[in-house]
PDB file of C-alpha atoms and ligand atoms in Angstrom:
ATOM      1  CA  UNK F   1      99.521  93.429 119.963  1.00 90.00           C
ATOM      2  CA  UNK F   2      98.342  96.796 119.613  1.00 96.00           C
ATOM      3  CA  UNK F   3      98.764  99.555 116.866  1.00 97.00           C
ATOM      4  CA  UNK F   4     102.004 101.267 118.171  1.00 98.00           C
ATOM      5  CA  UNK F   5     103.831  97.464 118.738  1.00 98.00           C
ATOM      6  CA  UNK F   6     102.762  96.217 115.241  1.00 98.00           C
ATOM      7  CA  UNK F   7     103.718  99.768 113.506  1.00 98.00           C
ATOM      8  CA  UNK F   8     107.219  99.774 116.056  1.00 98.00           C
ATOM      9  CA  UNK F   9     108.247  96.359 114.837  1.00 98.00           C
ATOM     10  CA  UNK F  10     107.192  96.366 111.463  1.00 98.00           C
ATOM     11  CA  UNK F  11     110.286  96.632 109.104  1.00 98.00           C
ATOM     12  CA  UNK F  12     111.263  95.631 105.140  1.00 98.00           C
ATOM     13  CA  UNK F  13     112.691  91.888 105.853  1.00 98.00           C
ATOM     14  CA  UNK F  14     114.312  90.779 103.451  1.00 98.00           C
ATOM     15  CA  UNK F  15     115.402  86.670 104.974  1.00 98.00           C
ATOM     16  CA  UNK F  16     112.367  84.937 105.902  1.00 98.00           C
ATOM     17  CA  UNK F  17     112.382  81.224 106.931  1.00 98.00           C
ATOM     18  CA  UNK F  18     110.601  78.657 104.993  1.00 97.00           C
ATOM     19  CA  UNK F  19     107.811  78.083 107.133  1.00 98.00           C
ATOM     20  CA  UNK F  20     104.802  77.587 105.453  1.00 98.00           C
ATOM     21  CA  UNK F  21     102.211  80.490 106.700  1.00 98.00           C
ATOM     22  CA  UNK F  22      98.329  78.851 106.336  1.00 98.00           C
ATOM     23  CA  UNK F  23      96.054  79.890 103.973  1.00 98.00           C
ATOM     24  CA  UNK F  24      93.367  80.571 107.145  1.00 98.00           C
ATOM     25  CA  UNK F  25      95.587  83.042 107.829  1.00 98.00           C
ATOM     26  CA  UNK F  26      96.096  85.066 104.875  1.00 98.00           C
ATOM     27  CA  UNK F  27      92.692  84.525 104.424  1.00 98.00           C
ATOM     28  CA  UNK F  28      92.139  86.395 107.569  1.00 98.00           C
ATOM     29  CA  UNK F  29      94.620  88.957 106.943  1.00 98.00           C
ATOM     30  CA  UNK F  30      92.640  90.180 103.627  1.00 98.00           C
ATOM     31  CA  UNK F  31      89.310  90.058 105.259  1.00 98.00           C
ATOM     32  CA  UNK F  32      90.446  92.560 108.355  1.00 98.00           C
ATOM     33  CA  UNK F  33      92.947  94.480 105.178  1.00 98.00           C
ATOM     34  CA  UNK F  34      89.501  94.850 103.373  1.00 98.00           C
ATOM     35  CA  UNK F  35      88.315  97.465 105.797  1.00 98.00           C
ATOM     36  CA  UNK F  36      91.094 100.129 104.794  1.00 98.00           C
ATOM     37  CA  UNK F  37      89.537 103.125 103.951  1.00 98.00           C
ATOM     38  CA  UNK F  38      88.824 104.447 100.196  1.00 98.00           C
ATOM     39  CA  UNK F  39      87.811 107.400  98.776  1.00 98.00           C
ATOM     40  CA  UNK F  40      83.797 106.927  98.281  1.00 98.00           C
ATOM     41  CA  UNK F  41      84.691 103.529  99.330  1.00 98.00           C
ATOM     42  CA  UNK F  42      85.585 102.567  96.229  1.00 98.00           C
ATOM     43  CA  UNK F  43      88.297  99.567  97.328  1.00 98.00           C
ATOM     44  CA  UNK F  44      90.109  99.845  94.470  1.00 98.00           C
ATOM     45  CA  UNK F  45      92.792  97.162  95.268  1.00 98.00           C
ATOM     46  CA  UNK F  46      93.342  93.382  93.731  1.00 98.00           C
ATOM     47  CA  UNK F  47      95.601  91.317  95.115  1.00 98.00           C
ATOM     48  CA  UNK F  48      96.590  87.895  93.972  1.00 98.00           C
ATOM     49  CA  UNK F  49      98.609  85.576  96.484  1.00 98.00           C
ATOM     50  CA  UNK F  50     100.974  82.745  95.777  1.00 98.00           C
ATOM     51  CA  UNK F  51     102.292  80.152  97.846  1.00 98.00           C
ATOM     52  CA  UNK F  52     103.322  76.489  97.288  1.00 98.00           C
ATOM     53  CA  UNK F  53     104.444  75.115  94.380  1.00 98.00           C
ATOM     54  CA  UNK F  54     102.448  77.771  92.611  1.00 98.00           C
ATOM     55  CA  UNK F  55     104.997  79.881  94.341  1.00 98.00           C
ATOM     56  CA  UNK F  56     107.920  77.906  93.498  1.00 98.00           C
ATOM     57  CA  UNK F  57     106.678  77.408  89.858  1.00 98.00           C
ATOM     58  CA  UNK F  58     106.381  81.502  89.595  1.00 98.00           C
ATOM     59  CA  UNK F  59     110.097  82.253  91.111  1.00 98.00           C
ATOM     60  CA  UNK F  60     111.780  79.266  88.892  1.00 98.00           C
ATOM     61  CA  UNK F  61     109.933  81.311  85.752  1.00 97.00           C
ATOM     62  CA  UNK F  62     111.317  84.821  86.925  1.00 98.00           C
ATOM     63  CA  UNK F  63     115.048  82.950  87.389  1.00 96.00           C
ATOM     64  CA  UNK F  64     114.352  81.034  83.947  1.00 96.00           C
ATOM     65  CA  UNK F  65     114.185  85.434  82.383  1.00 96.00           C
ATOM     66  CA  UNK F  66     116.912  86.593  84.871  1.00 94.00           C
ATOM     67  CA  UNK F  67     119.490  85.162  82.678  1.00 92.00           C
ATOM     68  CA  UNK F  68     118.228  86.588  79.366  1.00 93.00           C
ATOM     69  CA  UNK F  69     116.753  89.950  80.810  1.00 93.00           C
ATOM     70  CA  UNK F  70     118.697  91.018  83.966  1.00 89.00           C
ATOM     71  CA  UNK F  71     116.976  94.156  83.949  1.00 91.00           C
ATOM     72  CA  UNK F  72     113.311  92.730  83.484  1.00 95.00           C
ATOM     73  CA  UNK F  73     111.125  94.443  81.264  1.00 95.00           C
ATOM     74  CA  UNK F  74     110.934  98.339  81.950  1.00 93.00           C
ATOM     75  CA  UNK F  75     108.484  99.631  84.206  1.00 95.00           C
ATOM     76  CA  UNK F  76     104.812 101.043  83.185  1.00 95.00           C
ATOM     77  CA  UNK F  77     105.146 103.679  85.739  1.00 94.00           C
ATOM     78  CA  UNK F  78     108.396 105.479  87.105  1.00 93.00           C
ATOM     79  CA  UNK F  79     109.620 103.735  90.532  1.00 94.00           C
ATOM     80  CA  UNK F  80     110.588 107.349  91.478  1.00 95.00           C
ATOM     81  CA  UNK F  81     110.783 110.605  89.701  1.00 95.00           C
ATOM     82  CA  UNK F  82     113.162 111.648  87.214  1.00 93.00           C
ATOM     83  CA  UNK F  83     116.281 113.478  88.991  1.00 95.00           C
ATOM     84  CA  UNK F  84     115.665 112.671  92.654  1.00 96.00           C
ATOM     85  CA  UNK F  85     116.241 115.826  93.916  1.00 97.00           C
ATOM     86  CA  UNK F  86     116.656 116.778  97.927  1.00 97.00           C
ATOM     87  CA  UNK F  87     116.253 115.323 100.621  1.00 97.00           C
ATOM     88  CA  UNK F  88     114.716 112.229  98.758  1.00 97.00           C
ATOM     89  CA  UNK F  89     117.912 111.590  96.978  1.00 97.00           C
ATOM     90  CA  UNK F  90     119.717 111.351  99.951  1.00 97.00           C
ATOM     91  CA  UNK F  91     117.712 109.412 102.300  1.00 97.00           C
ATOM     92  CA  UNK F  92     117.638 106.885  99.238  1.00 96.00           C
ATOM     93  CA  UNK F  93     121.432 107.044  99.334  1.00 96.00           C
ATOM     94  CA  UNK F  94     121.201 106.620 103.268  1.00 96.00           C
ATOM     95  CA  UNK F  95     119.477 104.018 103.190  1.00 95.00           C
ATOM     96  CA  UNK F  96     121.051 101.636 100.220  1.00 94.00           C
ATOM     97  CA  UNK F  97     124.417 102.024 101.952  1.00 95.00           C
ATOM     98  CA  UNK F  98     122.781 100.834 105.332  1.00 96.00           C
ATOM     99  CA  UNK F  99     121.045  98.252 103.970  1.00 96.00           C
ATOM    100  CA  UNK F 100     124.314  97.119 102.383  1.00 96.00           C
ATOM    101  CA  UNK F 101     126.499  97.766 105.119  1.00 95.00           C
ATOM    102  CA  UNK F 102     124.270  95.244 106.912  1.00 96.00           C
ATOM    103  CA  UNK F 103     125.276  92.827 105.149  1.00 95.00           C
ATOM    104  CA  UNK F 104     129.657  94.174 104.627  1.00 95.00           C
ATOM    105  CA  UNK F 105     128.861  94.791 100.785  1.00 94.00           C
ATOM    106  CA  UNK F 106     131.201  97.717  99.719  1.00 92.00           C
ATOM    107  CA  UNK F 107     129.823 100.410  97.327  1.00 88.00           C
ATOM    108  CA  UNK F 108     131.900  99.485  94.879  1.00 92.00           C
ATOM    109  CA  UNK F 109     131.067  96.210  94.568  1.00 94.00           C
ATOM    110  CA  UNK F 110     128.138  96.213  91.961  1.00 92.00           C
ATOM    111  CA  UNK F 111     128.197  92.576  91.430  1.00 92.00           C
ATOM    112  CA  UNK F 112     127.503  91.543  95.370  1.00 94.00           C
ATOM    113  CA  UNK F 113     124.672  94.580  95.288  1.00 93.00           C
ATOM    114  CA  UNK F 114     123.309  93.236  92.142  1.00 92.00           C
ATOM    115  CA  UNK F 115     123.143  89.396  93.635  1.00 92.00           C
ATOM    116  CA  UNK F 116     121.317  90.591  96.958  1.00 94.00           C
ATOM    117  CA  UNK F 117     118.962  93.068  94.702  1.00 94.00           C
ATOM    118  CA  UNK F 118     118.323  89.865  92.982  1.00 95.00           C
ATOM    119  CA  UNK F 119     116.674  88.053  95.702  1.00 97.00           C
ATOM    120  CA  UNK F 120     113.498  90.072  95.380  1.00 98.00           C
ATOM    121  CA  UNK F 121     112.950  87.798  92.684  1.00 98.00           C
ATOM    122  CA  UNK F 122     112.861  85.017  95.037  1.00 98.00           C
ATOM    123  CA  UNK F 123     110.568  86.837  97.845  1.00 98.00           C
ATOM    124  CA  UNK F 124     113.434  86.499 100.009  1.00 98.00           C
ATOM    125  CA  UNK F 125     112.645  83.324 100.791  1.00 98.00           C
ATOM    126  CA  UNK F 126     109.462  84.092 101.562  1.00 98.00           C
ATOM    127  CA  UNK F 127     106.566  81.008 101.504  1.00 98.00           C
ATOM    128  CA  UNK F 128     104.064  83.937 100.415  1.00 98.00           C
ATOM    129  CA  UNK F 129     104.120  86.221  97.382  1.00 98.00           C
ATOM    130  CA  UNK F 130     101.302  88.773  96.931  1.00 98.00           C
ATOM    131  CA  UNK F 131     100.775  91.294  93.919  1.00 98.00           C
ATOM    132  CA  UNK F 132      98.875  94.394  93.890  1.00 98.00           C
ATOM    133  CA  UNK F 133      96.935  95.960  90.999  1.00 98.00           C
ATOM    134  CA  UNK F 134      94.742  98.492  90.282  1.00 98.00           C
ATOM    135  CA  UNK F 135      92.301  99.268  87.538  1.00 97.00           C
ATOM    136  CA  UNK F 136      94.565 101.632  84.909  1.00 97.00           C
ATOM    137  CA  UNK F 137      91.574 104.234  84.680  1.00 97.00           C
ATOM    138  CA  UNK F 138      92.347 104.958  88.786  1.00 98.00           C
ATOM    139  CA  UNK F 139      94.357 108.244  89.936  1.00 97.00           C
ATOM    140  CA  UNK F 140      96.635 109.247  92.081  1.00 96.00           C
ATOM    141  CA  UNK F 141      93.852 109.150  95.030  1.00 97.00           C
ATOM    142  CA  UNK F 142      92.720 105.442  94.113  1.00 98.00           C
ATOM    143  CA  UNK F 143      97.063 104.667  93.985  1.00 98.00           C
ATOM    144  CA  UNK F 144      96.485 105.889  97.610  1.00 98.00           C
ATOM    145  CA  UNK F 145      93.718 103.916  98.708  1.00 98.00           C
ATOM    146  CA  UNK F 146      95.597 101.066  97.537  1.00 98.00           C
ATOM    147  CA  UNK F 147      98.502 102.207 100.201  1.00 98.00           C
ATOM    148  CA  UNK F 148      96.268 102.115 102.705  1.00 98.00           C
ATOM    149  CA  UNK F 149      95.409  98.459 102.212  1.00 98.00           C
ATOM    150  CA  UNK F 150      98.662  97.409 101.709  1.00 98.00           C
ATOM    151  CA  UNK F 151      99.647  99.098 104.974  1.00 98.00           C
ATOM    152  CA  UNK F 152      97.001  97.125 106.980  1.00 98.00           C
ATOM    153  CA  UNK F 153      98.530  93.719 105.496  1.00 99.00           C
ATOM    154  CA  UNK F 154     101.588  95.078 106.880  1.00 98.00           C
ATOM    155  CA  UNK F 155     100.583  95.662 110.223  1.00 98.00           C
ATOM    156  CA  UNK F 156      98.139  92.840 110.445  1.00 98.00           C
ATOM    157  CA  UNK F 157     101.244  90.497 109.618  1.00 98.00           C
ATOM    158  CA  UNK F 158     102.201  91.686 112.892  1.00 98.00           C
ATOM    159  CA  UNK F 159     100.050  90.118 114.507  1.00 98.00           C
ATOM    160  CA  UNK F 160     100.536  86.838 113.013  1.00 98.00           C
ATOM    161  CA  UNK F 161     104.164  87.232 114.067  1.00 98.00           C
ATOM    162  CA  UNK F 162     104.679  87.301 110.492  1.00 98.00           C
ATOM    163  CA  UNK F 163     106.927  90.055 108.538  1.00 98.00           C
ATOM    164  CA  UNK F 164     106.701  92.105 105.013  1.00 98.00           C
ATOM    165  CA  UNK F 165     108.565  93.400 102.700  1.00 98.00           C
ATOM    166  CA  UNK F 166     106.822  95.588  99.904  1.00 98.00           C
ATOM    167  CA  UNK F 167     108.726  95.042  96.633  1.00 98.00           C
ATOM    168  CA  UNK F 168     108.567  97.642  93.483  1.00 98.00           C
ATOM    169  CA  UNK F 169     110.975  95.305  92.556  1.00 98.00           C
ATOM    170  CA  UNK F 170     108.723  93.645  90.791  1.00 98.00           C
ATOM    171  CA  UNK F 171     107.581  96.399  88.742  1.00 97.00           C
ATOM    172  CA  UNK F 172     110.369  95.830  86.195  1.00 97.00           C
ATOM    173  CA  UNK F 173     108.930  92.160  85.836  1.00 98.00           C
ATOM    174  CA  UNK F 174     105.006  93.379  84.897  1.00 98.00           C
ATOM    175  CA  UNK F 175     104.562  92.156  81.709  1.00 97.00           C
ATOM    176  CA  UNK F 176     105.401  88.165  83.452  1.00 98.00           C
ATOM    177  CA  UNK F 177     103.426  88.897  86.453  1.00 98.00           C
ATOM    178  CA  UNK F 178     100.276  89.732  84.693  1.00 98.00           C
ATOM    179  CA  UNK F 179     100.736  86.792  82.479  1.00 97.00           C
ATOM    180  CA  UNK F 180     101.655  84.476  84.867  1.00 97.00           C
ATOM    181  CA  UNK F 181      98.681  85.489  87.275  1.00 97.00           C
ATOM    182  CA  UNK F 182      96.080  86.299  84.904  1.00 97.00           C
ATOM    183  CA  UNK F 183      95.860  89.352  86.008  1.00 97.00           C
ATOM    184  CA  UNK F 184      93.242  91.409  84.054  1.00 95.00           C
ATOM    185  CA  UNK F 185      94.691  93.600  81.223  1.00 95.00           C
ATOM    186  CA  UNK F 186      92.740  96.682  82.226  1.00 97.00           C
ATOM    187  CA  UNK F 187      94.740  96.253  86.065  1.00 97.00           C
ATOM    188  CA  UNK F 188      98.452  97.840  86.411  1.00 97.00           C
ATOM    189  CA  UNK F 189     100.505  95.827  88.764  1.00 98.00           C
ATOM    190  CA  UNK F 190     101.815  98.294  91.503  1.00 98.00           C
ATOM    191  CA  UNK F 191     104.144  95.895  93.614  1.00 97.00           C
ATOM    192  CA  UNK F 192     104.575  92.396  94.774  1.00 98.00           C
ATOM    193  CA  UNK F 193     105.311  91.520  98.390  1.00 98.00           C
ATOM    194  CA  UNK F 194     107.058  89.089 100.018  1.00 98.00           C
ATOM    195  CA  UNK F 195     105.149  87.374 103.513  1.00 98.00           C
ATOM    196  CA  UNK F 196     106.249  85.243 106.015  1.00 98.00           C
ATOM    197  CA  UNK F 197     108.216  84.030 109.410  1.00 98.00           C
ATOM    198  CA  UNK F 198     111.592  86.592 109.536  1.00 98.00           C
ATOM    199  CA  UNK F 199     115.232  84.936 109.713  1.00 98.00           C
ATOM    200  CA  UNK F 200     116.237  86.280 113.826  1.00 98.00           C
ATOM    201  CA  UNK F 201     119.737  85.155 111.932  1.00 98.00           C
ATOM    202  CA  UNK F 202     119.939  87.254 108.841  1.00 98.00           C
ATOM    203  CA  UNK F 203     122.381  89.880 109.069  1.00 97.00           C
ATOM    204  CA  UNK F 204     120.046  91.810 106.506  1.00 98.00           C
ATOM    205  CA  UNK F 205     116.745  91.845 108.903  1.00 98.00           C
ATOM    206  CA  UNK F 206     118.946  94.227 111.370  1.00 97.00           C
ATOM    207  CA  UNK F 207     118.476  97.275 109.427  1.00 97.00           C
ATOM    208  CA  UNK F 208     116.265  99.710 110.951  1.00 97.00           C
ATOM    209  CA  UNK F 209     115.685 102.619 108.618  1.00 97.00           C
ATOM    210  CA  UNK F 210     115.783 106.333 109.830  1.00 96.00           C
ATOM    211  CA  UNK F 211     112.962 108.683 109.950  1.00 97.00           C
ATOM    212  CA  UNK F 212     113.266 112.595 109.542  1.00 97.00           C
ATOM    213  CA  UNK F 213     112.507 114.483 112.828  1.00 98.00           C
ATOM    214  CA  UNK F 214     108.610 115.673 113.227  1.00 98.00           C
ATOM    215  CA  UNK F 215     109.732 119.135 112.589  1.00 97.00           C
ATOM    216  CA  UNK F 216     110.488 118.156 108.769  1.00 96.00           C
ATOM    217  CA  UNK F 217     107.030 116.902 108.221  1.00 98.00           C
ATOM    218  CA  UNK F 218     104.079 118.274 110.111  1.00 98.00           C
ATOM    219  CA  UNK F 219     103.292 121.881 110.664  1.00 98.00           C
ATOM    220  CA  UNK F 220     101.222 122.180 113.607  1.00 98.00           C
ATOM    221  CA  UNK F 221      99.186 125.342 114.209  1.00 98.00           C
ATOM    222  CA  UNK F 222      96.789 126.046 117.206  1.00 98.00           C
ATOM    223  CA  UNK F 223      97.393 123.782 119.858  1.00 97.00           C
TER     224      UNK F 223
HETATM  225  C1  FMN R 301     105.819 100.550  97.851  1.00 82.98           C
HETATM  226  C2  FMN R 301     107.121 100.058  98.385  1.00 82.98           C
HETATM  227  C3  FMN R 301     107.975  99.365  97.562  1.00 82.98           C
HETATM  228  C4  FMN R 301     109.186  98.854  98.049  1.00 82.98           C
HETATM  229  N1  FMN R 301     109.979  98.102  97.231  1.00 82.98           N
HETATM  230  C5  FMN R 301     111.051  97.461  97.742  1.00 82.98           C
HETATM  231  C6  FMN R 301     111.776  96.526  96.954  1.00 82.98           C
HETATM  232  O1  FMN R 301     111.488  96.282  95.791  1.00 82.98           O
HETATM  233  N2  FMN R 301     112.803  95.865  97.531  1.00 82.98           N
HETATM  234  C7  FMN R 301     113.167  96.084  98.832  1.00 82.98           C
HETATM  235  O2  FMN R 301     114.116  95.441  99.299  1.00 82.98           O
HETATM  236  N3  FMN R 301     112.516  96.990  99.603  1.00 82.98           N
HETATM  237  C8  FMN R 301     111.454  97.660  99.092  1.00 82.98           C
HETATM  238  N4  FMN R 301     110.729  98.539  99.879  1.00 82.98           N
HETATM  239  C9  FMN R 301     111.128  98.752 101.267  1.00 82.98           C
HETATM  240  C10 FMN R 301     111.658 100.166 101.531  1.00 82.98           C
HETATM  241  O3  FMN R 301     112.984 100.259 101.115  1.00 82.98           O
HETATM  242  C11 FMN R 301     111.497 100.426 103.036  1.00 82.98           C
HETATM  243  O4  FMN R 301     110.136 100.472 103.352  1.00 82.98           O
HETATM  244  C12 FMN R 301     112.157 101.713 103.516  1.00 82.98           C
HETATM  245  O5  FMN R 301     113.530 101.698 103.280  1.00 82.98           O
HETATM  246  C13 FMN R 301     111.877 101.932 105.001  1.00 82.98           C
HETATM  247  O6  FMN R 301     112.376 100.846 105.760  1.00 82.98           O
HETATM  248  P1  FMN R 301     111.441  99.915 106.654  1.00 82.98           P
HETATM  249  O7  FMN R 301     110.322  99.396 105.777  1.00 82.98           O
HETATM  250  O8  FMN R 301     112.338  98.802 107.113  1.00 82.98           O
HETATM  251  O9  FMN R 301     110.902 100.744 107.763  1.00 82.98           O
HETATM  252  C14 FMN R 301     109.534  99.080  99.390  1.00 82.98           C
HETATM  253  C15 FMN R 301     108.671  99.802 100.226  1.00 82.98           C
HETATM  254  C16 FMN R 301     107.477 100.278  99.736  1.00 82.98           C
HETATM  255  C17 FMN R 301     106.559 101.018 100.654  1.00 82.98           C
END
């Protein structure tokens, strides 16, 4: 596979199978991930990964809080800024109703949106979890570095023939996650994501997002 297949068929699934994925090769995964670029090659990324009944043990303590806490715990950082304003606000919109629409959810119908938002908590189904954090004293440049990695896992995945989702999701759940993985108190978890072999079945996996035209995002001059 080459860079244009894996970045082509990469997409947020969200209905993996329960097929175990080897430690060898998430192991492998992190090692090529590790040679993302950083500013001053600083690698400012942690990532913890779960699988197993670790895995199961996590996802039964996140259902165990569900009940109490339906909203998790607030965020330590805002998911997106205050007031979405244009386009971002609508490509959101876009892409919620397509995503539900997938799966015949009507807009009204908060309680069926709710129950599939829910399933982050469960990875999807996914045998692999993984968490990213990133010492708190890091800026904006570091929170991009961190990107960078994450995108490699991504693509790397795709050569595995494994998927990804990325999951903010878990943001709202930061206070358990650090706890849970002994994650160190100076780190801020950034996002979990779910890992693994995609459902072919899933309604849900046969979203493919939009992209804006090249026109809306690159100014070229000089050519
Ligand atoms: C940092 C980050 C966090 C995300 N968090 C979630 C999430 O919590 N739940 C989810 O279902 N999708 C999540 N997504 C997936 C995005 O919705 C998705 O990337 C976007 O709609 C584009 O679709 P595509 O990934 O299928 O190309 C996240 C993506 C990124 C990059």
């Amino acid at each position: 596979m080459n860079v244009s297949t894996a970045i082509d068929t990469r997409m947020s699934c969200r209905a993996f199978l329960a097929t175990p994925v080897p430690r060898a090769t998430i192991v492998q995964i992190l090692e090529q991930a590790k040679r993302a670029p950083s500013g001053g090659n600083l690698q400012p990324w942690l990532v913890h990964a779960l699988a197993g009944q670790a895995l199961t043990d996590f996802v039964a303590l996140v259902r165990d809080k569900l009940r109490s806490q339906p909203l998790g715990e607030g965020t330590e950082y805002p998911v997106y800024p205050p007031n979405l304003h244009e386009p971002y606000r609508s490509r959101r919109f876009k892409c919620g109703e397509d995503l539900y629409a997938t799966i015949r959810i009507a807009r009204e119908d908060k309680r069926a949106r709710l129950q599939q938002f829910a399933h982050n908590y469960e990875f999807f189904g996914a045998p692999v979890a993984l968490f990213f954090s990133i010492d708190r004293r890091m800026g904006i440049d570091q929170w991009a570095d961190l990107g960078m990695f994450m995108q490699n896992i991504m693509l790397l995945a795709r050569e595995h023939g494994l998927h990804t989702c990325a999951q903010e999701a878990w943001a709202v759940w930061h206070k358990t996650v650090a706890q849970a993985l002994s994650i160190p108190a100076d780190h801020m978890l950034f996002c979990g994501m779910a890992l693994g072999y995609r459902d072919e079945t899933a309604p849900i996996n046969t979203l493919r997002t939009e992209r804006a035209p090249l026109e809306e995002f690159a100014v070229l001059r000089g050519f």
